[in-house]
mmCIF file of C-alpha atoms in Angstrom:
data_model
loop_
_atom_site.group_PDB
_atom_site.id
_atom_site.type_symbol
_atom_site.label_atom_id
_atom_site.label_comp_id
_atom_site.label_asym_id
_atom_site.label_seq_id
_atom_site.Cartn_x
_atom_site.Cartn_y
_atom_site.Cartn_z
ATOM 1 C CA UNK A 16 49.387 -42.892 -66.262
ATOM 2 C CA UNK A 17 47.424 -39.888 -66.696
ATOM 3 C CA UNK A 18 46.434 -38.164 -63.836
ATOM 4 C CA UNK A 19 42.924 -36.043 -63.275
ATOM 5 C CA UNK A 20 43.115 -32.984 -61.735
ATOM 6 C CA UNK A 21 39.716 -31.065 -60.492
ATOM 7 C CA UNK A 22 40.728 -28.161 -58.349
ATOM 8 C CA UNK A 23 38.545 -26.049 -56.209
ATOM 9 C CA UNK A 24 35.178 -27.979 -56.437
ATOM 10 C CA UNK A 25 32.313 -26.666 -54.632
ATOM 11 C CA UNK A 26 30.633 -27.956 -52.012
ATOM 12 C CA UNK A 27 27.299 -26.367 -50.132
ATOM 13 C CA UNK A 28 27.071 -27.790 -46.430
ATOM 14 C CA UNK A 29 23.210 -26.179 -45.257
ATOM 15 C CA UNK A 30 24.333 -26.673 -41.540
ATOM 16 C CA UNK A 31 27.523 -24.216 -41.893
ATOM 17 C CA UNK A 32 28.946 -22.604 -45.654
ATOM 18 C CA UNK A 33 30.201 -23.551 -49.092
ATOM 19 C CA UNK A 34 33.554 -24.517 -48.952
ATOM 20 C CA UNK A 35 36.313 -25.928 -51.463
ATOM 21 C CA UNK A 36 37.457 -29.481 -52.139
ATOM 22 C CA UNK A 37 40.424 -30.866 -54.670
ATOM 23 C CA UNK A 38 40.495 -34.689 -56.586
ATOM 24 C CA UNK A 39 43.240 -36.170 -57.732
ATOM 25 C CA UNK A 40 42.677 -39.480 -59.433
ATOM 26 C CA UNK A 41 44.072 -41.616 -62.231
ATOM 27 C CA UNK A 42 42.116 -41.789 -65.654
ATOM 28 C CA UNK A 43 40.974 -45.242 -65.703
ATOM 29 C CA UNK A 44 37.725 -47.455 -66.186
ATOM 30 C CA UNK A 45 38.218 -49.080 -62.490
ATOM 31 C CA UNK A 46 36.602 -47.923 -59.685
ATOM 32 C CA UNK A 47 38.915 -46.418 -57.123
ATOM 33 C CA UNK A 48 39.189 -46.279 -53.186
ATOM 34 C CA UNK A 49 38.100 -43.196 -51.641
ATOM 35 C CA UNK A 50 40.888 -41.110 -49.559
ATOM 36 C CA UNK A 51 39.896 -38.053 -47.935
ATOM 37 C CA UNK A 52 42.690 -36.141 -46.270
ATOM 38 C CA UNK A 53 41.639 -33.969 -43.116
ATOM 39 C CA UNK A 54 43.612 -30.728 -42.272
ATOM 40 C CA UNK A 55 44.388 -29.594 -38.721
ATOM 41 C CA UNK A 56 44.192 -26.773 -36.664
ATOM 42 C CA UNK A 57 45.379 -23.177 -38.441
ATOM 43 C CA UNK A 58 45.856 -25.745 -41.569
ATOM 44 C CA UNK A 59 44.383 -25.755 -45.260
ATOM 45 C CA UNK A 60 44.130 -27.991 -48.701
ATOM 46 C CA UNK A 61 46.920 -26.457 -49.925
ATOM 47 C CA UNK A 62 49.526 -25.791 -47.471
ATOM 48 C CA UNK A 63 52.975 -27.031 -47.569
ATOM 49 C CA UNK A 64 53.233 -30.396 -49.914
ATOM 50 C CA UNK A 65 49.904 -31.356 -49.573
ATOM 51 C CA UNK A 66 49.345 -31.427 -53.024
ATOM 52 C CA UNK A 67 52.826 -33.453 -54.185
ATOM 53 C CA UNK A 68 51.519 -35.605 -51.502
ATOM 54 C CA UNK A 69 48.108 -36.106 -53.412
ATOM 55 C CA UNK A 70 49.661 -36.460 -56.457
ATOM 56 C CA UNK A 71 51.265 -39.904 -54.901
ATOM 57 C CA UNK A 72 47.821 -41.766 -54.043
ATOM 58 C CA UNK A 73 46.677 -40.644 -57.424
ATOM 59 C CA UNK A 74 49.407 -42.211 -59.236
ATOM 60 C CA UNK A 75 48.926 -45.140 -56.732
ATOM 61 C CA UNK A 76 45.578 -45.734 -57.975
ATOM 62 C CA UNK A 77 43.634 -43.996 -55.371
ATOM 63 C CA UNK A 78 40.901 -41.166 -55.605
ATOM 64 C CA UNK A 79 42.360 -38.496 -53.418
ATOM 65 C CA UNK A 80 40.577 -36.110 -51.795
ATOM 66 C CA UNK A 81 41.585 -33.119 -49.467
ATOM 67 C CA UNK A 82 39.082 -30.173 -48.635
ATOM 68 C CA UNK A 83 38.970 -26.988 -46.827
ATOM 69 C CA UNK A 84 36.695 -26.850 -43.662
ATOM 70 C CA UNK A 85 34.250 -24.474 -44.137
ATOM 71 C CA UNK A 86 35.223 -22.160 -40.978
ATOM 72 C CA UNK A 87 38.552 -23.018 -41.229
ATOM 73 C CA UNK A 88 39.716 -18.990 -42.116
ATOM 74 C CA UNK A 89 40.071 -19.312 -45.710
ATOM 75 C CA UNK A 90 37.471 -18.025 -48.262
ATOM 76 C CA UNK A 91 35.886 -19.325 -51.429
ATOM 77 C CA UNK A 92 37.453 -16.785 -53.499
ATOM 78 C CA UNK A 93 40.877 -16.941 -51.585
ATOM 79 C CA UNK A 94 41.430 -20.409 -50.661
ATOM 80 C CA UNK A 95 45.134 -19.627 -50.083
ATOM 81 C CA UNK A 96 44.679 -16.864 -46.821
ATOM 82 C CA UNK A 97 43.454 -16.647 -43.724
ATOM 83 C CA UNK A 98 40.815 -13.987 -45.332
ATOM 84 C CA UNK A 99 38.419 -14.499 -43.003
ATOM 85 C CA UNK A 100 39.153 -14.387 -39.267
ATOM 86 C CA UNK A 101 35.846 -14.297 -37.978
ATOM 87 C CA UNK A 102 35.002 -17.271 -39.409
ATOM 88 C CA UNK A 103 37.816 -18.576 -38.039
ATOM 89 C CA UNK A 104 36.719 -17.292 -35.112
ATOM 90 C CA UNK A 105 33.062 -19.288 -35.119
ATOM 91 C CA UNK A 106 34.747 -22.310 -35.732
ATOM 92 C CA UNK A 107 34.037 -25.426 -33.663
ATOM 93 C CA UNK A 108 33.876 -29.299 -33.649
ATOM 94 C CA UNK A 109 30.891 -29.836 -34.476
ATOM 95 C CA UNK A 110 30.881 -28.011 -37.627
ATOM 96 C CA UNK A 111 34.298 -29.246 -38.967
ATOM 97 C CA UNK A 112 32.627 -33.174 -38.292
ATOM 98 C CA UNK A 113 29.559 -31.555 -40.721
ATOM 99 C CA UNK A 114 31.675 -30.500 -43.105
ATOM 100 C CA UNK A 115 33.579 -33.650 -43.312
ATOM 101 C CA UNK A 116 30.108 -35.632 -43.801
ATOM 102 C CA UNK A 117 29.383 -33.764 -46.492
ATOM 103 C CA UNK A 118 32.439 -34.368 -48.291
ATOM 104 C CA UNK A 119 32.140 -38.411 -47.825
ATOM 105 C CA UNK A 120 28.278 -37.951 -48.811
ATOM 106 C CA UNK A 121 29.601 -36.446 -52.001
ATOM 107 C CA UNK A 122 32.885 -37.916 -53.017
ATOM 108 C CA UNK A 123 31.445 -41.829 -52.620
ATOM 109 C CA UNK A 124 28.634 -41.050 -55.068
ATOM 110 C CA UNK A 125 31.009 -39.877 -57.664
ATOM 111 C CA UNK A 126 31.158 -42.932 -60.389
ATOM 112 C CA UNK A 127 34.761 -43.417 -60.090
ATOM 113 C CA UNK A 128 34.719 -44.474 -56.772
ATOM 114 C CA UNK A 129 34.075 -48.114 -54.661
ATOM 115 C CA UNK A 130 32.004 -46.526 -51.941
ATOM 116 C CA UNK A 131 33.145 -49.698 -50.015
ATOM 117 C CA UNK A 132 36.639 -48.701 -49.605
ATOM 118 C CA UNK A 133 36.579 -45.332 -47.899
ATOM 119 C CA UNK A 134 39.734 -44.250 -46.139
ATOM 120 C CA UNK A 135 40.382 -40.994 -43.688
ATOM 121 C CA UNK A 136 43.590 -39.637 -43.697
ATOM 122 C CA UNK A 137 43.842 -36.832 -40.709
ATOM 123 C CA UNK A 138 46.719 -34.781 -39.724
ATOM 124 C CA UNK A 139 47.221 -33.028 -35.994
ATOM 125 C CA UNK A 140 43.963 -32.195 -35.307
ATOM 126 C CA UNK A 141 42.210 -33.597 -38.144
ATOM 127 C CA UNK A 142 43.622 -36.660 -37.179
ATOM 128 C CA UNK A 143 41.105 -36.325 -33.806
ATOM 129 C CA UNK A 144 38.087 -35.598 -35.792
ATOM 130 C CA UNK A 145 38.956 -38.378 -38.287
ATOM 131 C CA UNK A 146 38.834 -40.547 -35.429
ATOM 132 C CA UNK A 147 35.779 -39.522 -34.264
ATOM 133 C CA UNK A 148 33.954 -39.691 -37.698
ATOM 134 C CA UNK A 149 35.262 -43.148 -37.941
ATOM 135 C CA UNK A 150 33.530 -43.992 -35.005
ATOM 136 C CA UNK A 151 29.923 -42.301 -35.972
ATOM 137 C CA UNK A 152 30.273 -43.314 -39.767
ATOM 138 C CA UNK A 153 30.777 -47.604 -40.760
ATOM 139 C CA UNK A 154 31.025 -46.439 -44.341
ATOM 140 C CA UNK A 155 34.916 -45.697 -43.654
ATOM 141 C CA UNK A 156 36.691 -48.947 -43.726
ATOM 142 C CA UNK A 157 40.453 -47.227 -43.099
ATOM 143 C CA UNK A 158 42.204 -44.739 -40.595
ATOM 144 C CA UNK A 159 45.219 -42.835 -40.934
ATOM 145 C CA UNK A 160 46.382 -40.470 -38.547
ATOM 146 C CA UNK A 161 49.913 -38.560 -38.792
ATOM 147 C CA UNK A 162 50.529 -36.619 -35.544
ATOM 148 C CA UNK A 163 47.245 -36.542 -34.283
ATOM 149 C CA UNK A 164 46.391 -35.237 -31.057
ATOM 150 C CA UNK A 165 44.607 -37.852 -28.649
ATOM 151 C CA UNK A 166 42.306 -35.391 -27.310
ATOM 152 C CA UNK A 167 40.067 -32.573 -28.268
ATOM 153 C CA UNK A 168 40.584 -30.963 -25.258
ATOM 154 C CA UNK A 169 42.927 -28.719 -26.369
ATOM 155 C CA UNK A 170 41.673 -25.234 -24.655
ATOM 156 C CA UNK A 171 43.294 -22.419 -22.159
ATOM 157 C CA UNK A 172 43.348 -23.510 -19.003
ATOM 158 C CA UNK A 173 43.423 -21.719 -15.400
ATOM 159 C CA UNK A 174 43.299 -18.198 -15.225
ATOM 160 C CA UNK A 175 43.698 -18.056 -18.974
ATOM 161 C CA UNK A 176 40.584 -20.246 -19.560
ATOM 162 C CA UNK A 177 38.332 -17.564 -17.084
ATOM 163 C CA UNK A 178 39.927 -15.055 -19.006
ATOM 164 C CA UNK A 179 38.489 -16.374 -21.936
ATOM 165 C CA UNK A 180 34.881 -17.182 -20.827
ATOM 166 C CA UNK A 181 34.615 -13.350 -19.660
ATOM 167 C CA UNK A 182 36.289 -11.330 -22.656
ATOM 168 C CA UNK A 183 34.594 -14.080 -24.958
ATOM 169 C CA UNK A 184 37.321 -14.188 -27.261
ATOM 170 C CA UNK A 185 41.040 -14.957 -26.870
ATOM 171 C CA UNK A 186 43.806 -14.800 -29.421
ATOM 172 C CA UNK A 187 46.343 -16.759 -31.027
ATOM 173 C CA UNK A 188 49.162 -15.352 -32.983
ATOM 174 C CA UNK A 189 49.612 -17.223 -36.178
ATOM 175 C CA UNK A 190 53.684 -17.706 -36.250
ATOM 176 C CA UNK A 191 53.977 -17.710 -40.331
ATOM 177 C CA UNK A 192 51.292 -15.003 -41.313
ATOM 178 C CA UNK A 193 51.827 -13.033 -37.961
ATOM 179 C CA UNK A 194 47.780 -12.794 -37.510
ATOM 180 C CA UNK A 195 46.390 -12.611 -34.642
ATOM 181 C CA UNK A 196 43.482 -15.287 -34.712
ATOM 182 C CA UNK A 197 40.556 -15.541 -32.699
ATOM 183 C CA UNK A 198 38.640 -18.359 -30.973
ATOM 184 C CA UNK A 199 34.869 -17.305 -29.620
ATOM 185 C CA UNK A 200 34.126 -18.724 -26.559
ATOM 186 C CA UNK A 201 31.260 -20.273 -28.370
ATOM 187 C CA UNK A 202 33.926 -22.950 -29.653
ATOM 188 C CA UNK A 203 34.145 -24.650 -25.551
ATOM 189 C CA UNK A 204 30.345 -24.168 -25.595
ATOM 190 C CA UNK A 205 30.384 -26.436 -28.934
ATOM 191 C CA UNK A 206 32.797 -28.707 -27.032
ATOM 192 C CA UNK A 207 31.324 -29.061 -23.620
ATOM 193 C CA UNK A 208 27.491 -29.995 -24.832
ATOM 194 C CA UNK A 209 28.376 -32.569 -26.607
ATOM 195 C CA UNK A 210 31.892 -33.867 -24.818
ATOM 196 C CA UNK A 211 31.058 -37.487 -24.580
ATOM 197 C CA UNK A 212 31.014 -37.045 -28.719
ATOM 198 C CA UNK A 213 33.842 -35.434 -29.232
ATOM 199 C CA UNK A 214 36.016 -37.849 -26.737
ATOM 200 C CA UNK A 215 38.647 -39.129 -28.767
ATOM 201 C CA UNK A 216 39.638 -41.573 -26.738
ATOM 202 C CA UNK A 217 36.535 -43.279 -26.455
ATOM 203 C CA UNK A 218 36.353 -42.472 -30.433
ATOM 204 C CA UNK A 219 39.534 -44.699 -30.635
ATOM 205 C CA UNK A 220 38.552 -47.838 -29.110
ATOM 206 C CA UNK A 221 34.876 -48.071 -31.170
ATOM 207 C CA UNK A 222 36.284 -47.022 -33.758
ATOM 208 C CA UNK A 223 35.881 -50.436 -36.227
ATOM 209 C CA UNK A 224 38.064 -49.796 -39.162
ATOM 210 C CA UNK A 225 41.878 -51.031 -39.691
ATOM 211 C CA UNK A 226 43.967 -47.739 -38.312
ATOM 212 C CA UNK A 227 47.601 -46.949 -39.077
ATOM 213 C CA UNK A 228 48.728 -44.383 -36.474
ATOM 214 C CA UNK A 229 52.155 -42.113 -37.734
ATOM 215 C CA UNK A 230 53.962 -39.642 -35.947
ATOM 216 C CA UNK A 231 57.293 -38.259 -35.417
ATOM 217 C CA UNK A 232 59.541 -38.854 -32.531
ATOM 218 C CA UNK A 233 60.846 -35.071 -33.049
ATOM 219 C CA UNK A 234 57.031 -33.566 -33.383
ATOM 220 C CA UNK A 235 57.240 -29.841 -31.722
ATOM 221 C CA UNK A 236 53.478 -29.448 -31.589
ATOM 222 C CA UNK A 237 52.030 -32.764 -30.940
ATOM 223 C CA UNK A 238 53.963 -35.375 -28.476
ATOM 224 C CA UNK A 239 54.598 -38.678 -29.586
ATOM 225 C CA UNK A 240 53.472 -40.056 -26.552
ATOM 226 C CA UNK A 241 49.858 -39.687 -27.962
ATOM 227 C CA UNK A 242 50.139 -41.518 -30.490
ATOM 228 C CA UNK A 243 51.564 -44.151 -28.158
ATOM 229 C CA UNK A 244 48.146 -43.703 -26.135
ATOM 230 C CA UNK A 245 46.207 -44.169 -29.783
ATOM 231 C CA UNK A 246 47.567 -47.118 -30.620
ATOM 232 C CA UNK A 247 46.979 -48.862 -26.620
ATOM 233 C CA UNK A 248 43.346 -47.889 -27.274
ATOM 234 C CA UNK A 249 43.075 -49.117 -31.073
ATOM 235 C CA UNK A 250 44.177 -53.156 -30.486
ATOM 236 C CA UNK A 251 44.270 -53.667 -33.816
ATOM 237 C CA UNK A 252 46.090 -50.609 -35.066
ATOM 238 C CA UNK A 253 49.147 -50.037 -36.210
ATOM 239 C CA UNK A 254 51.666 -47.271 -35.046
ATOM 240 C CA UNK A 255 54.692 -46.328 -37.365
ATOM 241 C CA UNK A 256 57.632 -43.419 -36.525
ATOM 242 C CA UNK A 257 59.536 -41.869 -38.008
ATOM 243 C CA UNK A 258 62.519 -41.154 -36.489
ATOM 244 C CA UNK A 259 63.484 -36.926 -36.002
ATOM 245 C CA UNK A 260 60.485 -36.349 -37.707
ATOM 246 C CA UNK A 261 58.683 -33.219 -36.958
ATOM 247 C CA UNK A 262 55.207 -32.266 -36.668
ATOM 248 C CA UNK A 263 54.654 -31.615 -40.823
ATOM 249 C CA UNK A 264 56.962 -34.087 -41.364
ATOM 250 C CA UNK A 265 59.557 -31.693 -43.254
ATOM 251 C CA UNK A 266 56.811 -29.777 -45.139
ATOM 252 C CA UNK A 267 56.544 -25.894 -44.504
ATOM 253 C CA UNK A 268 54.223 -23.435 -46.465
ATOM 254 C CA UNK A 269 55.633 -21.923 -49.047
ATOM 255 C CA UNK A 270 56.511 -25.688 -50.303
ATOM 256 C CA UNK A 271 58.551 -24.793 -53.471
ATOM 257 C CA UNK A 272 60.215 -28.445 -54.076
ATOM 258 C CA UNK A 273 58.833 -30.507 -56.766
ATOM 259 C CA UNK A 274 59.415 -33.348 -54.709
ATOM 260 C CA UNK A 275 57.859 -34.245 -51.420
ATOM 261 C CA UNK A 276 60.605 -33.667 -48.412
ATOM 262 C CA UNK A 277 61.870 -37.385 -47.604
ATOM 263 C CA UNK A 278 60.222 -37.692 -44.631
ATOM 264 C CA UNK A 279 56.321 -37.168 -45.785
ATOM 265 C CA UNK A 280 57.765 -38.995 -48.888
ATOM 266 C CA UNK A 281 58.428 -41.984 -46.291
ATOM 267 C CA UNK A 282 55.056 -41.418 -44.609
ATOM 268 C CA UNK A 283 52.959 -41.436 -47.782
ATOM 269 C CA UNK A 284 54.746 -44.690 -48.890
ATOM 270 C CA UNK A 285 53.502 -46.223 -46.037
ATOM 271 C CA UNK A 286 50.285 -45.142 -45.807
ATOM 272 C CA UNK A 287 49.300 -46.233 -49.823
ATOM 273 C CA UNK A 288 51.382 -49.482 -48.797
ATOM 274 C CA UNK A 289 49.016 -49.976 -45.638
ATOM 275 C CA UNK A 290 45.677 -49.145 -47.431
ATOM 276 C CA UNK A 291 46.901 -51.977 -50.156
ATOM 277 C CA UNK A 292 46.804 -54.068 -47.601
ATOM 278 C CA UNK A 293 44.174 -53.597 -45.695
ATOM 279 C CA UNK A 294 41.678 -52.876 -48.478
ATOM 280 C CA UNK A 295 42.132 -55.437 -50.767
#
């Protein structure tokens, strides 16, 4: 099967910036299922084995989608860096849930897909604004999340959080790239107008669409316990570990493997094995 590769698409969001989508899809006549993969906090399109991973639900028969968020610290011209910490910086919920509309908007106009089988597929903290946009949006008929945080809440607290709110900016140091990043106060702001919107929790239980929730029981950055919490608030969802998995399940940026490390390999089985069932 051949598989078609368009890499760096544009796409113009009025509320925030252009930013950068890939599709992978099979070269066929049918029309496919939409699957738009979210990235997470200090994440990107092309980190680690994302794109192995995509490969996968293209040769499964899907049309794959991932994207970069708009404020997310990569550029246009240099989708592969964090080239632009201020942006970074301005980032907030409410802009990363924009940018995600506008990628569903676009993607299920685009003839080869059924714009009745939409699927979001978010990791760590894409997996909480997936949720959310699940909720807001009855277009997307499936949710995947693979260790996703349970809450947004996910600021300094204390004497750090007063710290913040007077300097207006605090900083976290990026472990791989050794940058320190910023977060504007304005990003709490975002959060605390519109809190009862960005409450995951209540996100989960209205949230209509069939929802497979993955984690690992080894996840460093995200506790499996909340995907435990997910899946009591989803009824009908379905929770899957994978045992002395961590939070990227084996991935790490450089990925230089041609194949996917086995345990996103057993994660991505599942999840095209899920969405053939569910989306028939």
């Amino acid at each position: 099967m051949n598989i078609v590769f368009k890499k760096k698409v544009g796409l113009e969001n009025k509320e925030t910036k252009k930013f950068l989508a890939d599709v992978f899809y099979p070269d066929t006549e049918k029309k496919l299922p939409l699957i738009i993969f979210v990235h997470g906090y200090k994440g990107y399109k092309d980190w680690g084995a994302w794109n192995l991973m995509a490969e996968k639900f293209a040769e499964a028969g899907f049309f794959f989608v991932k994207f970069n968020f708009s404020h997310n610290g990569t550029t246009v011209e240099d989708p592969y860096n964090f080239a632009d910490l201020e942006a970074f910086g301005n980032n907030n919920y409410s802009k990363e849930l924009s940018d995600l509309g506008v990628v569903i908007d676009h993607f299920s106009k685009d003839p080869h897909v059924d714009n009745e089988r939409i699927v979001l597929i978010g990791h760590s903290r894409g997996g909480g604004i997936s949720i959310i946009k699940t909720s807001e949006d009855e277009r997307i008929n499936g949710l995947i999340t693979l260790a996703s945080v349970d809450t947004l809440d996910r600021f300094p607290k204390g004497d750090a959080f007063e710290k913040w709110k007077n300097n207006g900016v605090y900083y976290a140091l990026n472990g791989r790239t050794k940058q320190e990043m910023p977060h504007y106060y304005q990003f709490y702001e975002d959060y605390e107008k519109d809190i009862h919107r960005f409450d995951v929790e209540r996100a989960a239980e209205m949230a209509k669409a069939y929802m497979l929730i993955v984690h690992g029981t080894e996840d460093e950055a995200v506790e499996v316990k909340q995907a435990e919490h997910l899946h009591l608030l989803h009824p009908n969802s379905e929770l899957f570990l994978i045992e002395n998995a961590n939070h990227t399940f084996g991935a790490k940026e450089p990925w230089t493997d041609s194949d996917l490390p086995q345990d996103l390999y057993s994660v991505t089985e599942k999840c095209i094995d899920f969405i053939k069932e569910k989306l028939k």
